mmCIF file of C-alpha atoms in Angstrom:
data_model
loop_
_atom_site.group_PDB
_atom_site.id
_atom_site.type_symbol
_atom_site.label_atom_id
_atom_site.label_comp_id
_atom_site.label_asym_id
_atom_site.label_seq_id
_atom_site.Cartn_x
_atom_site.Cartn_y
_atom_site.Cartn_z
ATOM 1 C CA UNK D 1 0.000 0.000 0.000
ATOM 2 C CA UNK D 2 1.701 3.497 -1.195
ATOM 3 C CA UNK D 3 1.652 6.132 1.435
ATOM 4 C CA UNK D 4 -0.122 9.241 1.255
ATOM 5 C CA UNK D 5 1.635 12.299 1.057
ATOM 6 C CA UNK D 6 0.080 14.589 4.145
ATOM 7 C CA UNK D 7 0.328 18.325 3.560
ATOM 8 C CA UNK D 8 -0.172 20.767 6.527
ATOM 9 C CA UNK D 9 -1.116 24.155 6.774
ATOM 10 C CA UNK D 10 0.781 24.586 9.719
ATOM 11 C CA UNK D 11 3.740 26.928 9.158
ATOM 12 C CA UNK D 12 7.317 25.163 9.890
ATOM 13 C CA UNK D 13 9.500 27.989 8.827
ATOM 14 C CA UNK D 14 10.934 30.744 11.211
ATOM 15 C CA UNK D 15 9.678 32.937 8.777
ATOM 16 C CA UNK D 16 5.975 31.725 8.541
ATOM 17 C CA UNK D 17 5.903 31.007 12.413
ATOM 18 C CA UNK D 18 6.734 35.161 12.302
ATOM 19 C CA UNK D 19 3.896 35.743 9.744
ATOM 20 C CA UNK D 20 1.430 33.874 11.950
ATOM 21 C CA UNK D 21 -1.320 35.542 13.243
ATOM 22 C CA UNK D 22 -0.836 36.573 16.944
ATOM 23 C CA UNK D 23 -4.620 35.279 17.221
ATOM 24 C CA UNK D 24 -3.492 31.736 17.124
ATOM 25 C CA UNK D 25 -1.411 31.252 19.884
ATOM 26 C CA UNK D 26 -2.644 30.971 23.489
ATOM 27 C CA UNK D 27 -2.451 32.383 26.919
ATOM 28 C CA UNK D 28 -3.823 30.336 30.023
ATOM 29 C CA UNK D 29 -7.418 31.151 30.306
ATOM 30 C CA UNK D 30 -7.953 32.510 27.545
ATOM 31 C CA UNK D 31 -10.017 32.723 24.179
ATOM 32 C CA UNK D 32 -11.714 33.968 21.109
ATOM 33 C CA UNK D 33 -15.091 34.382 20.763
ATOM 34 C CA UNK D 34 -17.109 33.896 17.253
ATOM 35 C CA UNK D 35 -17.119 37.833 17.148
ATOM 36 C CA UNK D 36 -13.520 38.415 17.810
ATOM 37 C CA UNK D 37 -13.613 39.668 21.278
ATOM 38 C CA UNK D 38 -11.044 37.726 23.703
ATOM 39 C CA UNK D 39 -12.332 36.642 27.313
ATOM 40 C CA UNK D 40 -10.737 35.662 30.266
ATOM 41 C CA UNK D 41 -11.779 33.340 33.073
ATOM 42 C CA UNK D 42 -9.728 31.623 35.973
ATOM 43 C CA UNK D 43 -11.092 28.790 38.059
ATOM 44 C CA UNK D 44 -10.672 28.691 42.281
ATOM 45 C CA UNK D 45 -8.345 26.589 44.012
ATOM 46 C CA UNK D 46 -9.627 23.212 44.698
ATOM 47 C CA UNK D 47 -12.944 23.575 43.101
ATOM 48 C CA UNK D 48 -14.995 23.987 39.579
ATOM 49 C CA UNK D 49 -16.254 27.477 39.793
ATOM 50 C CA UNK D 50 -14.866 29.958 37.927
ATOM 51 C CA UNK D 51 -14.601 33.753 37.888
ATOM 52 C CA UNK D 52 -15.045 36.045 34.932
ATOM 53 C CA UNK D 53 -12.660 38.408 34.527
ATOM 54 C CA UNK D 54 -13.925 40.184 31.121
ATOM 55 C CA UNK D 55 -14.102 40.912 27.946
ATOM 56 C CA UNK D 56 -10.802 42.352 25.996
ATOM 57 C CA UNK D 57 -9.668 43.508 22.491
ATOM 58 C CA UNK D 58 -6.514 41.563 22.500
ATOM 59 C CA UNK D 59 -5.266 38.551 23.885
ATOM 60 C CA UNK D 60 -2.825 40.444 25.442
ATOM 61 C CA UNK D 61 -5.320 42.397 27.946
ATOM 62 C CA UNK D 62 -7.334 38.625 28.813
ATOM 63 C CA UNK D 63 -4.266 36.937 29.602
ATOM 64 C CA UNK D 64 -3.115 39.805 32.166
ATOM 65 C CA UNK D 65 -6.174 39.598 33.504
ATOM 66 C CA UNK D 66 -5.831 35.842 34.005
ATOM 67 C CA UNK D 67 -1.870 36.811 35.568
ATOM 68 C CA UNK D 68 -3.457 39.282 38.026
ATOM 69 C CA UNK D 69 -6.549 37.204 39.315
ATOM 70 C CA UNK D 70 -3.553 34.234 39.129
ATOM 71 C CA UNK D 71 -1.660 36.407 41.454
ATOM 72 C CA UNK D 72 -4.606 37.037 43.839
ATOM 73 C CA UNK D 73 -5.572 33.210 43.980
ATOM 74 C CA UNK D 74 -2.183 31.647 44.057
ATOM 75 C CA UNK D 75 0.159 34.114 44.798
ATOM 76 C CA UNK D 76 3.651 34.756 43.613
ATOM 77 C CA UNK D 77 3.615 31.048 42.785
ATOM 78 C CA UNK D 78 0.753 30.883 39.837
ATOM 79 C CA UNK D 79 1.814 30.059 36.735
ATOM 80 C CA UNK D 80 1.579 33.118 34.556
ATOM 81 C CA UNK D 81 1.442 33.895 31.053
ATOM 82 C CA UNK D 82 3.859 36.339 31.087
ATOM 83 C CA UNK D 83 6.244 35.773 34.211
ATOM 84 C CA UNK D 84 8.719 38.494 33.255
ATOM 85 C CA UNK D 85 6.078 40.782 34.363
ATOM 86 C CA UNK D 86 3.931 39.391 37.105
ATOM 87 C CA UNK D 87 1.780 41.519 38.825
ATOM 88 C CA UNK D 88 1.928 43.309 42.184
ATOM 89 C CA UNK D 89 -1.851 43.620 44.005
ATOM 90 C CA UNK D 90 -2.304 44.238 47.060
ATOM 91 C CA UNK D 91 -4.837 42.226 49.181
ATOM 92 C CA UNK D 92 -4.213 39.087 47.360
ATOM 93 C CA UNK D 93 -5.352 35.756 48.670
ATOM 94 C CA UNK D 94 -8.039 37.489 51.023
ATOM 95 C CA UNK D 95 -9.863 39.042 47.807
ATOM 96 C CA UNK D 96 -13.108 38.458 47.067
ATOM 97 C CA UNK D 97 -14.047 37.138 43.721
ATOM 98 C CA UNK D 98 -15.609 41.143 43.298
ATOM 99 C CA UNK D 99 -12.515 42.510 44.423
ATOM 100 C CA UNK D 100 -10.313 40.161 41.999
ATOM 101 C CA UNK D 101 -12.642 41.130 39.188
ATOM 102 C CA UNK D 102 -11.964 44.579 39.432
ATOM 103 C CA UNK D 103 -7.904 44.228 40.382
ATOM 104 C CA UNK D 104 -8.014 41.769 36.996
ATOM 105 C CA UNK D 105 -9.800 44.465 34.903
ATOM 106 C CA UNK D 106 -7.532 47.583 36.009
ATOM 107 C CA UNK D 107 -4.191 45.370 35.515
ATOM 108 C CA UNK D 108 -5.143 44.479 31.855
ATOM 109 C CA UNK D 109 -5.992 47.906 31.151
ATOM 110 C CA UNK D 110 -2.860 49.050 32.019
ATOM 111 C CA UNK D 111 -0.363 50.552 29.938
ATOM 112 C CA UNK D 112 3.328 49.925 31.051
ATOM 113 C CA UNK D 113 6.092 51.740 29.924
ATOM 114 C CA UNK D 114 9.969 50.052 31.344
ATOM 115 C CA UNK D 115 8.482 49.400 34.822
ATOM 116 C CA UNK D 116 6.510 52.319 35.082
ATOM 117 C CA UNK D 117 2.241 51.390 35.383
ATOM 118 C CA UNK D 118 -0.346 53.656 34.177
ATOM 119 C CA UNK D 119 -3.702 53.234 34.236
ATOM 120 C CA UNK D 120 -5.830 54.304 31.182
ATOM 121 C CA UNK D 121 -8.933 56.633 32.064
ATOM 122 C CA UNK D 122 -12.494 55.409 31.803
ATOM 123 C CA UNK D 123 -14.519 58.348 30.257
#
């Protein structure tokens, strides 16, 4: 029996792993909707329910929402999706899941500039 030649559309250059769209790779709790918005969700410690933590424009903004409400639940030792830049938040473990919401919100909409942490005005 001859084999069949299987062709992929998954890029295996450098090159066309560079040309990929950012939209395809993934941060911890994390993902696309139909529409193109990105939400971000985080499940407690030791049990099935979840908390929301929003809806974003970009990955990006979901998955630091995941890394602060990560930080909040576990602590400096929560596996983050970007742990060159984990975040600082005050109150941490003894949040409530209101309280995480909003810390998880105001982290992804910040804007950080070499260490320095802005937060972007709601109008």
């Amino acid at each position: 029996m001859a084999k069949k030649s299987c062709s992929s559309s998954t890029p295996t250059t450098g090159e066309e792993l560079q040309a990929r769209d950012r939209s395809e790779f993934k941060f911890r709790g994390v993902r696309k909707r139909k529409w193109g918005k990105w939400v971000s969700e985080i499940r407690l410690p030791h049990s099935r329910d979840r908390i929301w933590l929003g809806s974003y424009d970009s990955a990006e903004k979901a998955a630091r929402a995941f890394d602060a409400a990560q930080f909040c639940l576990r602590g400096r030792a929560g596996n983050f999706n970007f742990p060159d830049n984990p975040p600082e938040i005050a109150g941490g473990k003894g949040m409530t899941s209101a309280e995480i919401q909003v810390a998880a919100a105001r982290f992804a909409n910040a804007t950080t500039y070499e260490g320095t942490t802005t937060t972007t005005e709601e109008t």
